XYZ file of C-alpha atoms in Angstrom:
591
model
C 0.000 0.000 0.000
C 3.031 2.261 0.141
C 3.898 4.663 -2.599
C 7.177 2.884 -3.358
C 5.397 -0.333 -4.192
C 3.546 1.436 -6.989
C 6.550 2.623 -8.976
C 6.189 1.716 -12.646
C 7.942 -1.365 -13.953
C 9.699 0.123 -16.951
C 10.659 -3.328 -18.215
C 7.085 -4.079 -19.337
C 6.730 -2.991 -22.963
C 3.316 -4.513 -23.712
C 0.686 -5.123 -21.041
C -1.922 -7.923 -21.402
C -4.493 -5.626 -23.040
C -2.014 -4.127 -25.544
C -1.280 -5.535 -29.001
C 2.342 -6.346 -29.734
C 3.690 -6.213 -33.326
C 2.915 -9.289 -35.415
C 6.567 -10.199 -35.973
C 7.332 -10.035 -32.270
C 4.219 -12.078 -31.443
C 5.242 -14.792 -33.901
C 8.778 -14.982 -32.513
C 7.713 -15.131 -28.869
C 4.987 -17.673 -29.674
C 7.606 -19.889 -31.342
C 9.857 -19.456 -28.309
C 7.126 -20.675 -25.957
C 6.287 -23.616 -28.183
C 9.951 -24.645 -28.277
C 10.187 -24.439 -24.483
C 6.910 -26.194 -23.622
C 6.779 -29.043 -26.152
C 9.834 -31.159 -25.216
C 8.909 -31.554 -21.543
C 5.298 -32.291 -22.389
C 6.239 -34.986 -24.900
C 8.880 -36.477 -22.618
C 6.556 -36.776 -19.598
C 3.754 -38.304 -21.677
C 6.117 -40.794 -23.302
C 7.650 -41.809 -19.959
C 4.224 -42.381 -18.367
C 2.894 -44.530 -21.194
C 6.032 -46.584 -21.766
C 6.724 -47.143 -18.076
C 3.104 -48.192 -17.567
C 3.307 -50.760 -20.361
C 1.255 -49.049 -23.087
C 2.137 -49.990 -26.670
C 4.123 -47.713 -28.969
C 1.085 -46.997 -31.120
C -0.786 -45.723 -28.076
C 2.222 -43.620 -27.064
C 1.908 -41.750 -30.368
C -1.808 -41.139 -29.703
C -1.132 -39.933 -26.131
C 1.580 -37.500 -27.284
C -0.682 -36.166 -30.048
C -3.562 -35.641 -27.600
C -1.276 -33.985 -25.039
C 0.056 -31.518 -27.635
C -3.423 -30.667 -28.918
C -4.754 -30.102 -25.369
C -1.715 -28.005 -24.459
C -2.360 -25.782 -27.487
C -6.066 -25.381 -26.757
C -5.629 -24.596 -23.051
C -2.712 -22.203 -23.617
C -4.929 -20.318 -26.056
C -7.894 -20.332 -23.642
C -5.734 -19.029 -20.799
C -4.886 -15.976 -22.886
C -8.365 -15.334 -24.310
C -10.377 -15.444 -21.044
C -13.935 -16.274 -22.083
C -16.132 -15.240 -19.169
C -14.874 -17.222 -16.194
C -12.708 -19.476 -18.367
C -9.055 -18.527 -18.652
C -6.806 -15.982 -16.958
C -6.337 -13.379 -19.696
C -2.574 -13.621 -19.117
C 0.356 -15.457 -20.682
C 0.017 -18.672 -18.720
C 1.489 -21.524 -20.722
C 0.273 -25.083 -20.216
C 2.510 -28.129 -20.388
C 3.427 -31.415 -18.764
C 3.495 -32.028 -15.015
C 6.285 -34.134 -13.557
C 4.324 -34.404 -10.296
C 1.864 -36.769 -11.999
C 4.451 -39.164 -13.443
C 4.444 -41.671 -10.569
C 0.654 -41.900 -10.071
C -0.105 -41.880 -13.806
C 2.420 -44.657 -14.443
C 0.838 -46.704 -11.650
C -2.621 -46.154 -13.152
C -1.545 -47.274 -16.627
C 0.198 -50.324 -15.165
C -2.854 -51.254 -13.038
C -5.619 -50.790 -15.580
C -4.236 -49.352 -18.794
C -4.939 -45.923 -20.287
C -8.680 -46.405 -19.683
C -8.160 -46.421 -15.902
C -5.855 -43.436 -16.198
C -8.595 -41.596 -18.082
C -11.124 -42.173 -15.280
C -8.709 -41.005 -12.568
C -7.669 -37.892 -14.501
C -11.339 -37.003 -15.022
C -11.957 -37.348 -11.274
C -9.008 -35.053 -10.507
C -10.345 -32.500 -12.996
C -13.665 -32.417 -11.122
C -11.730 -31.643 -7.950
C -10.021 -28.725 -9.693
C -13.363 -27.327 -10.860
C -14.637 -27.497 -7.268
C -11.533 -25.728 -5.943
C -11.870 -22.988 -8.544
C -15.541 -22.427 -7.720
C -14.929 -22.215 -3.957
C -11.509 -20.616 -3.946
C -12.577 -17.937 -1.474
C -13.134 -20.641 1.158
C -9.380 -21.299 1.089
C -8.401 -17.621 1.342
C -6.645 -18.174 4.683
C -4.049 -20.176 2.772
C -3.782 -17.803 -0.200
C -1.280 -15.618 1.602
C 1.844 -14.053 0.076
C 3.947 -16.180 2.435
C 2.501 -19.482 1.194
C 2.240 -18.488 -2.464
C 5.723 -16.987 -2.564
C 7.269 -19.957 -0.779
C 5.765 -22.398 -3.272
C 7.069 -20.275 -6.153
C 10.564 -20.224 -4.574
C 10.499 -23.991 -4.097
C 9.705 -24.708 -7.749
C 13.300 -23.868 -8.801
C 14.590 -25.914 -5.847
C 12.890 -29.036 -7.242
C 13.541 -28.260 -10.907
C 17.179 -27.107 -10.758
C 18.596 -30.609 -10.089
C 16.757 -31.866 -13.171
C 18.180 -28.994 -15.204
C 21.684 -29.681 -13.956
C 21.368 -33.363 -14.863
C 20.215 -32.440 -18.361
C 23.383 -30.402 -18.879
C 25.070 -33.668 -19.889
C 22.198 -34.767 -22.139
C 23.849 -35.293 -25.534
C 23.818 -38.413 -27.758
C 26.153 -41.267 -26.816
C 29.517 -41.063 -28.506
C 29.556 -37.258 -28.607
C 32.858 -35.424 -28.008
C 33.620 -35.001 -24.294
C 33.616 -31.215 -24.602
C 30.299 -31.060 -26.475
C 27.865 -30.907 -23.544
C 29.782 -28.393 -21.385
C 30.563 -26.064 -24.278
C 27.012 -26.171 -25.657
C 25.547 -25.460 -22.208
C 28.114 -22.753 -21.450
C 27.511 -20.989 -24.758
C 23.723 -21.111 -24.349
C 23.847 -19.823 -20.763
C 26.433 -17.124 -21.540
C 24.434 -15.709 -24.440
C 21.137 -15.915 -22.510
C 22.482 -14.289 -19.338
C 24.454 -11.724 -21.330
C 21.391 -10.570 -23.259
C 19.265 -10.522 -20.086
C 21.840 -8.458 -18.164
C 23.246 -6.007 -20.696
C 21.213 -5.942 -23.914
C 18.909 -3.089 -24.859
C 15.191 -3.717 -24.261
C 14.552 -4.338 -27.958
C 17.222 -7.048 -28.190
C 16.166 -8.550 -24.867
C 12.819 -9.387 -26.441
C 14.612 -11.860 -28.686
C 16.916 -13.180 -25.956
C 15.268 -16.594 -25.434
C 15.267 -17.474 -29.140
C 18.814 -16.191 -29.596
C 20.030 -18.238 -26.635
C 18.347 -21.443 -27.776
C 19.324 -20.815 -31.387
C 22.961 -20.294 -30.412
C 23.001 -23.529 -28.446
C 21.335 -25.432 -31.289
C 23.870 -24.093 -33.775
C 26.702 -25.183 -31.488
C 25.095 -28.620 -31.199
C 24.962 -28.902 -34.977
C 28.654 -27.961 -35.256
C 29.527 -30.681 -32.746
C 27.366 -33.139 -34.675
C 24.989 -33.841 -31.775
C 21.815 -32.439 -33.359
C 19.808 -35.557 -34.281
C 18.810 -34.842 -37.883
C 17.580 -38.429 -38.269
C 14.513 -37.631 -36.181
C 13.645 -34.792 -38.532
C 14.225 -36.620 -41.821
C 12.253 -39.712 -40.782
C 9.233 -37.819 -39.465
C 6.215 -37.186 -41.690
C 5.442 -33.616 -42.690
C 1.746 -33.781 -41.806
C -0.083 -36.650 -40.198
C -2.177 -38.158 -37.424
C -1.072 -40.604 -34.718
C -0.978 -44.326 -35.381
C -2.788 -45.272 -32.178
C -6.397 -44.691 -31.179
C -8.487 -43.740 -28.159
C -8.604 -46.313 -25.343
C -11.958 -45.341 -23.867
C -12.708 -44.645 -20.196
C -12.926 -47.309 -17.490
C -16.006 -46.406 -15.448
C -16.288 -49.700 -13.558
C -14.819 -48.068 -10.430
C -12.959 -51.230 -9.509
C -10.688 -51.501 -6.426
C -7.729 -50.230 -8.493
C -9.613 -46.963 -9.074
C -10.366 -46.384 -5.391
C -6.856 -47.328 -4.285
C -5.269 -44.777 -6.629
C -7.870 -42.018 -6.233
C -6.449 -40.573 -2.947
C -2.981 -40.300 -4.498
C -4.428 -38.528 -7.554
C -6.401 -36.179 -5.304
C -3.316 -35.317 -3.266
C -1.135 -34.647 -6.316
C -3.972 -32.607 -7.836
C -4.105 -30.463 -4.698
C -0.348 -29.859 -4.827
C -0.302 -28.998 -8.540
C -3.327 -26.749 -8.031
C -1.463 -24.838 -5.304
C 1.440 -24.515 -7.739
C -1.016 -23.315 -10.378
C -2.422 -20.715 -7.979
C 1.102 -19.484 -7.241
C 1.897 -19.270 -10.954
C -1.360 -17.407 -11.655
C -0.474 -14.962 -8.870
C 3.118 -14.593 -10.079
C 2.094 -13.787 -13.667
C -0.015 -10.876 -12.391
C 2.902 -9.400 -10.455
C 5.058 -9.090 -13.605
C 2.487 -8.226 -16.303
C 1.744 -4.568 -15.523
C 3.901 -1.455 -15.636
C 2.313 -0.289 -12.404
C 1.863 -3.231 -9.998
C -1.705 -4.110 -9.076
C -3.270 -6.074 -6.271
C -3.711 -9.753 -7.096
C -7.112 -10.395 -8.690
C -8.272 -13.824 -7.570
C -10.918 -13.867 -10.272
C -7.986 -14.217 -12.659
C -6.710 -17.090 -10.521
C -10.131 -18.742 -10.617
C -10.257 -18.404 -14.398
C -6.793 -19.935 -14.670
C -7.862 -22.905 -12.542
C -11.016 -23.447 -14.604
C -8.920 -23.582 -17.793
C -6.453 -25.855 -16.019
C -9.274 -28.173 -14.952
C -10.734 -28.140 -18.456
C -7.372 -29.212 -19.848
C -7.204 -32.126 -17.444
C -10.801 -33.046 -18.233
C -9.844 -33.180 -21.918
C -6.802 -35.269 -20.969
C -9.096 -37.707 -19.198
C -11.522 -37.854 -22.105
C -8.694 -38.563 -24.562
C -6.731 -40.908 -22.294
C -3.460 -39.012 -21.908
C -1.433 -37.665 -18.971
C -2.669 -34.459 -17.276
C -0.850 -31.161 -17.658
C -0.036 -28.164 -15.503
C 0.443 -24.400 -15.609
C 4.062 -23.821 -16.524
C 6.139 -22.030 -13.841
C 8.275 -20.471 -16.589
C 5.370 -18.246 -17.679
C 6.137 -15.352 -15.316
C 9.923 -15.359 -15.864
C 9.401 -15.294 -19.634
C 7.239 -12.178 -19.323
C 9.742 -10.504 -17.019
C 12.638 -11.423 -19.303
C 11.051 -10.232 -22.555
C 8.888 -7.395 -21.178
C 5.945 -8.636 -23.266
C 2.718 -9.617 -21.474
C 0.368 -9.137 -24.447
C -2.209 -11.900 -24.546
C -1.789 -12.043 -28.327
C 1.416 -13.967 -27.681
C -0.520 -16.591 -25.713
C -3.121 -16.908 -28.444
C -0.426 -17.357 -31.089
C 1.540 -19.794 -28.903
C -1.536 -21.934 -28.273
C -2.401 -21.977 -31.961
C 1.198 -22.871 -32.836
C 1.302 -25.827 -30.429
C -2.066 -27.044 -31.714
C -0.810 -26.927 -35.300
C 2.430 -28.679 -34.317
C 0.382 -31.620 -33.064
C -0.488 -32.310 -36.715
C 3.048 -31.629 -38.050
C 5.338 -34.438 -36.836
C 8.365 -33.048 -38.687
C 8.314 -29.726 -36.830
C 7.802 -31.542 -33.545
C 10.774 -33.753 -34.341
C 12.889 -30.660 -35.083
C 12.241 -29.413 -31.545
C 12.864 -32.826 -29.982
C 16.164 -33.122 -31.850
C 17.637 -30.194 -29.875
C 19.941 -31.675 -27.189
C 18.794 -31.506 -23.605
C 21.929 -29.525 -22.716
C 20.544 -26.531 -24.625
C 17.212 -26.565 -22.813
C 18.914 -27.202 -19.468
C 21.153 -24.142 -19.803
C 18.233 -21.896 -20.663
C 16.107 -23.451 -17.926
C 18.693 -22.265 -15.402
C 18.058 -18.682 -16.590
C 14.275 -18.998 -16.229
C 14.387 -20.720 -12.838
C 16.726 -18.055 -11.477
C 14.166 -15.386 -12.363
C 11.313 -17.481 -10.976
C 13.039 -17.694 -7.592
C 13.285 -13.896 -7.469
C 9.601 -13.628 -8.452
C 8.755 -15.676 -5.354
C 10.832 -13.363 -3.158
C 9.039 -10.318 -4.612
C 5.674 -11.933 -3.972
C 6.488 -12.522 -0.297
C 7.802 -9.013 0.349
C 5.345 -7.043 -1.758
C 2.833 -6.425 1.054
C 5.525 -6.162 3.701
C 6.942 -8.919 5.857
C 6.772 -9.278 9.639
C 8.427 -11.843 11.863
C 5.514 -14.312 11.442
C 5.691 -14.222 7.642
C 9.459 -14.465 7.868
C 9.260 -17.505 10.154
C 6.728 -19.277 7.917
C 8.682 -18.526 4.758
C 12.075 -19.429 6.192
C 10.970 -22.657 7.855
C 8.880 -23.838 4.879
C 11.592 -23.070 2.335
C 14.455 -24.767 4.175
C 12.391 -27.782 5.204
C 11.259 -28.136 1.591
C 14.893 -27.823 0.499
C 15.937 -30.500 2.983
C 13.190 -32.913 1.940
C 13.896 -32.397 -1.754
C 17.572 -33.231 -1.290
C 17.019 -36.193 1.028
C 18.642 -34.482 4.022
C 15.809 -35.006 6.556
C 15.213 -38.630 7.563
C 14.803 -39.832 3.955
C 14.295 -43.520 4.832
C 11.598 -42.849 7.410
C 9.808 -40.321 5.196
C 9.883 -42.672 2.198
C 8.238 -45.362 4.322
C 5.677 -42.898 5.699
C 4.608 -40.999 2.605
C 6.360 -42.477 -0.375
C 7.819 -40.079 -2.899
C 5.297 -37.346 -2.092
C 6.925 -36.207 1.158
C 10.336 -36.268 -0.523
C 9.171 -33.565 -2.941
C 10.289 -30.105 -1.860
C 7.166 -28.314 -3.091
C 4.896 -30.792 -1.326
C 6.830 -30.723 1.940
C 7.452 -26.971 1.987
C 3.891 -26.157 0.933
C 2.457 -28.394 3.662
C 4.716 -26.800 6.298
C 3.620 -23.296 5.241
C -0.045 -24.341 5.294
C 0.224 -26.045 8.694
C 2.021 -23.077 10.247
C -0.591 -20.699 8.829
C -3.359 -22.991 10.108
C -1.742 -22.964 13.561
C -1.806 -19.164 13.570
C -5.460 -19.150 12.542
C -6.456 -21.630 15.258
C -4.544 -19.893 18.045
C -5.397 -16.279 17.317
C -8.012 -14.530 19.503
C -11.607 -15.361 18.762
C -13.308 -13.032 16.297
C -16.516 -11.128 16.882
C -18.843 -11.354 13.904
C -21.958 -9.638 12.621
C -23.934 -10.203 9.435
C -26.333 -7.664 7.945
C -27.438 -5.951 4.729
C -24.693 -4.356 2.673
C -25.999 -0.817 2.870
C -24.980 2.415 4.584
C -28.160 2.358 6.664
C -26.630 -0.398 8.829
C -23.753 1.813 10.027
C -25.423 2.550 13.422
C -25.634 -1.212 14.129
C -21.972 -1.604 13.152
C -20.952 1.284 15.455
C -22.718 -0.406 18.359
C -21.036 -3.722 17.471
C -17.574 -2.113 17.336
C -18.108 -0.179 20.568
C -18.918 -3.433 22.357
C -15.818 -5.089 20.909
C -13.563 -2.172 21.861
C -14.901 -2.113 25.430
C -14.418 -5.877 25.798
C -10.850 -5.544 24.511
C -10.019 -2.793 27.010
C -9.646 0.006 24.452
C -10.690 3.582 25.064
C -12.846 5.892 22.975
C -10.003 6.840 20.605
C -9.537 3.261 19.391
C -13.289 2.793 19.063
C -13.401 5.901 16.884
C -10.550 4.605 14.695
C -12.395 1.334 14.151
C -15.600 3.186 13.393
C -13.828 5.450 10.901
C -12.141 2.495 9.165
C -15.440 0.649 8.748
C -17.366 3.709 7.607
C -14.812 4.765 4.990
C -14.490 1.194 3.721
C -18.261 0.899 3.429
C -18.479 4.242 1.618
C -15.763 3.247 -0.832
C -17.262 -0.176 -1.554
C -20.831 1.073 -1.881
C -19.700 3.789 -4.315
C -18.142 1.015 -6.383
C -21.273 -1.098 -6.435
C -22.482 0.354 -9.712
C -25.976 1.363 -10.825
C -27.185 -2.227 -11.200
C -26.237 -3.321 -7.695
C -29.290 -3.474 -5.446
C -28.427 -3.298 -1.731
C -31.234 -5.635 -0.697
C -29.630 -8.408 -2.745
C -26.241 -8.097 -1.059
C -25.100 -9.123 2.387
C -22.102 -8.117 4.459
C -20.306 -10.334 6.968
C -18.029 -8.239 9.183
C -15.629 -9.834 11.655
C -13.099 -8.181 13.956
C -10.422 -9.669 16.168
C -7.563 -8.405 18.306
C -4.015 -8.991 16.997
C -0.643 -7.634 18.215
C -2.173 -4.701 20.068
C -4.366 -3.709 17.130
C -7.502 -4.934 15.399
C -8.028 -6.799 12.136
C -11.308 -6.156 10.326
C -12.549 -8.479 7.599
C -15.366 -7.539 5.216
C -16.929 -10.336 3.143
C -19.411 -8.985 0.605
C -20.490 -8.848 -3.023
C -19.199 -5.557 -4.416
C -18.108 -3.871 -7.637
C -15.221 -4.247 -10.052
C -12.541 -1.858 -8.740
C -9.951 -3.049 -6.257
C -9.960 -0.969 -3.076
C -6.320 -1.802 -2.364
C -5.303 -0.406 -5.769
C -7.464 2.671 -5.397
C -5.905 3.588 -2.054
C -2.402 3.090 -3.458
C -3.155 5.217 -6.528
C -4.532 8.193 -4.592
C -3.842 11.451 -6.381
C -2.516 9.788 -9.553
C -5.792 9.674 -11.512
C -6.604 12.488 -13.863
C -9.824 13.270 -15.672
C -12.744 15.621 -16.054
C -14.860 14.186 -13.210
C -12.793 16.066 -10.628
C -15.702 16.670 -8.216
C -16.782 13.034 -8.103
C -13.177 11.900 -7.908
C -12.471 14.308 -5.047
C -15.478 12.996 -3.117
C -14.251 9.439 -3.486
C -10.691 10.372 -2.559
C -11.879 11.845 0.746
C -13.004 8.397 1.909
C -9.903 6.729 0.548
C -7.545 9.224 2.198
C -9.309 8.885 5.542
C -9.110 5.103 5.194
C -5.398 5.245 4.440
C -4.941 7.461 7.506
C -6.593 5.098 10.013
C -5.580 1.745 8.464
C -2.018 0.452 8.639
C -2.632 -2.158 5.913
C -5.328 -2.986 3.378
C -5.720 -6.191 1.370
C -8.543 -6.649 -1.126
C -9.130 -10.162 -2.501
C -11.626 -10.276 -5.375
C -13.372 -13.501 -6.348
C -16.370 -14.157 -8.551
C -19.439 -13.031 -6.553
C -17.379 -12.404 -3.416
C -15.054 -9.627 -2.302
C -12.973 -9.845 0.852
C -11.317 -6.747 2.323
C -8.954 -7.193 5.270
C -7.904 -4.051 7.159
C -5.555 -3.711 10.084
C -6.051 -0.802 12.492
C -3.291 -0.111 15.006
C -4.245 1.251 18.380
C -3.072 4.799 19.171
C -0.565 5.116 22.028
C -2.168 4.814 25.428
C -5.463 3.571 24.070
C -5.692 0.744 26.620
C -7.869 1.611 29.556
C -5.254 0.429 32.041
C -2.478 2.506 30.462
C -1.778 6.140 31.556
């Protein structure tokens, strides 16, 4: 809410609503396709082959995965109603699902996998619809920690891929290819002009691919043997709806992994919003809900077609920050490109022929930026010792679990591979610590009434009772009253001409915390974000100066009495959390 947090991000050249030049859109769309396709194809192939599916079905599963990735990447950018985020959220494969998907294919074939993936998609739809119910765990500390832990789990994979070149290659091939790719990528990111930085990812990958060709490790055989245009050899397996014991035994594992990947998806949908605007905005959880609906739709399509489920790619936010382009046209073009590539085996083979060392070197660049995005997310709204404790403990415990440093044998016996995953372990620690704080904080006082200014006298009486019970004097009671009144005025003004007060309800709760009070408003309100409006005081210009001045009076008074404001917007529900610090000597027993 401070002025400093609103300084423009000059690195953003095109915001989501702005149209980037066609040539730039095409180049960045190709870049995303090149980055997303290999991992998606690799994960799908590993799942099907390890589970015992035939080669013909592997080709069908890869085709379906590519087509779904293209469709959902496009939908994420478009945002049709409540479907999609309207941001550059790329979709791709999810390594978290490899173990459970392989077990499903081995136990009942692709048909059983299809039924389990469909069930997990239904869970995602339910989470998206009721996301506000989990708002206690949608804190910057939890979201930022999960984002920071994604590089912790992915970096070892990237480092292992640095040696991924064909057998018999020169000993110096892998290190030189990786070094050249990383040097060019980091060099462009650090020193190049903004215009050249837009092309940095393609230049880095292109440089590494050229070096691979000079060393003779670019597999041209894959390209020459692949058909130009074609369909997969295999066919759909159907869906096993018998709900046999194998289904019920694997369903809890699928549900758990779905929860973890959904938390990752929420963090990625939050992170993309923090890097997509020149002037930072409060996180809009309606965007997060739209992203989860598109995510769930993609997994529903994966279940219907019998392929492995996908995930929101964590590289989405770093790519925007690196290139400075957040225009949704790039997402539309990238989705269309991936969809077309599903029907062009030769182009797909050209991407797969690039050695893993090239992708690994560039992945190091993206993951480095993603880690910093998590740090920014945690510190954006300020950090106190509680947030610091949650973040520090969750991150280092997740790091220890990921690297097998904390009782690995006992944890493997207790929770299998799930508790050995850094994101899972760290995320659970952050959630449990946050839950502990929620359960041990002072009990809240709550009142529910019509969302209308006529109820202010009842609220004043409610707050006066709370202040007296808490031992505060008249000054603190007046601060609480002023905070509630100015918040109500600001929200009611934003309700719009079609909002009828009798159709809206307000749930107001207040509790004591660290010598102050925390007020929470849960209501159906308008479109503007109160947190943004307070932060942007005095920056708007326009002809409606009288109306604007009237609104700014309430906002300025609110900023004066409130030490922090957080506005979470969901579909049909708005939640405003305000902290009011007590003035010195406001306790009745103090002098």
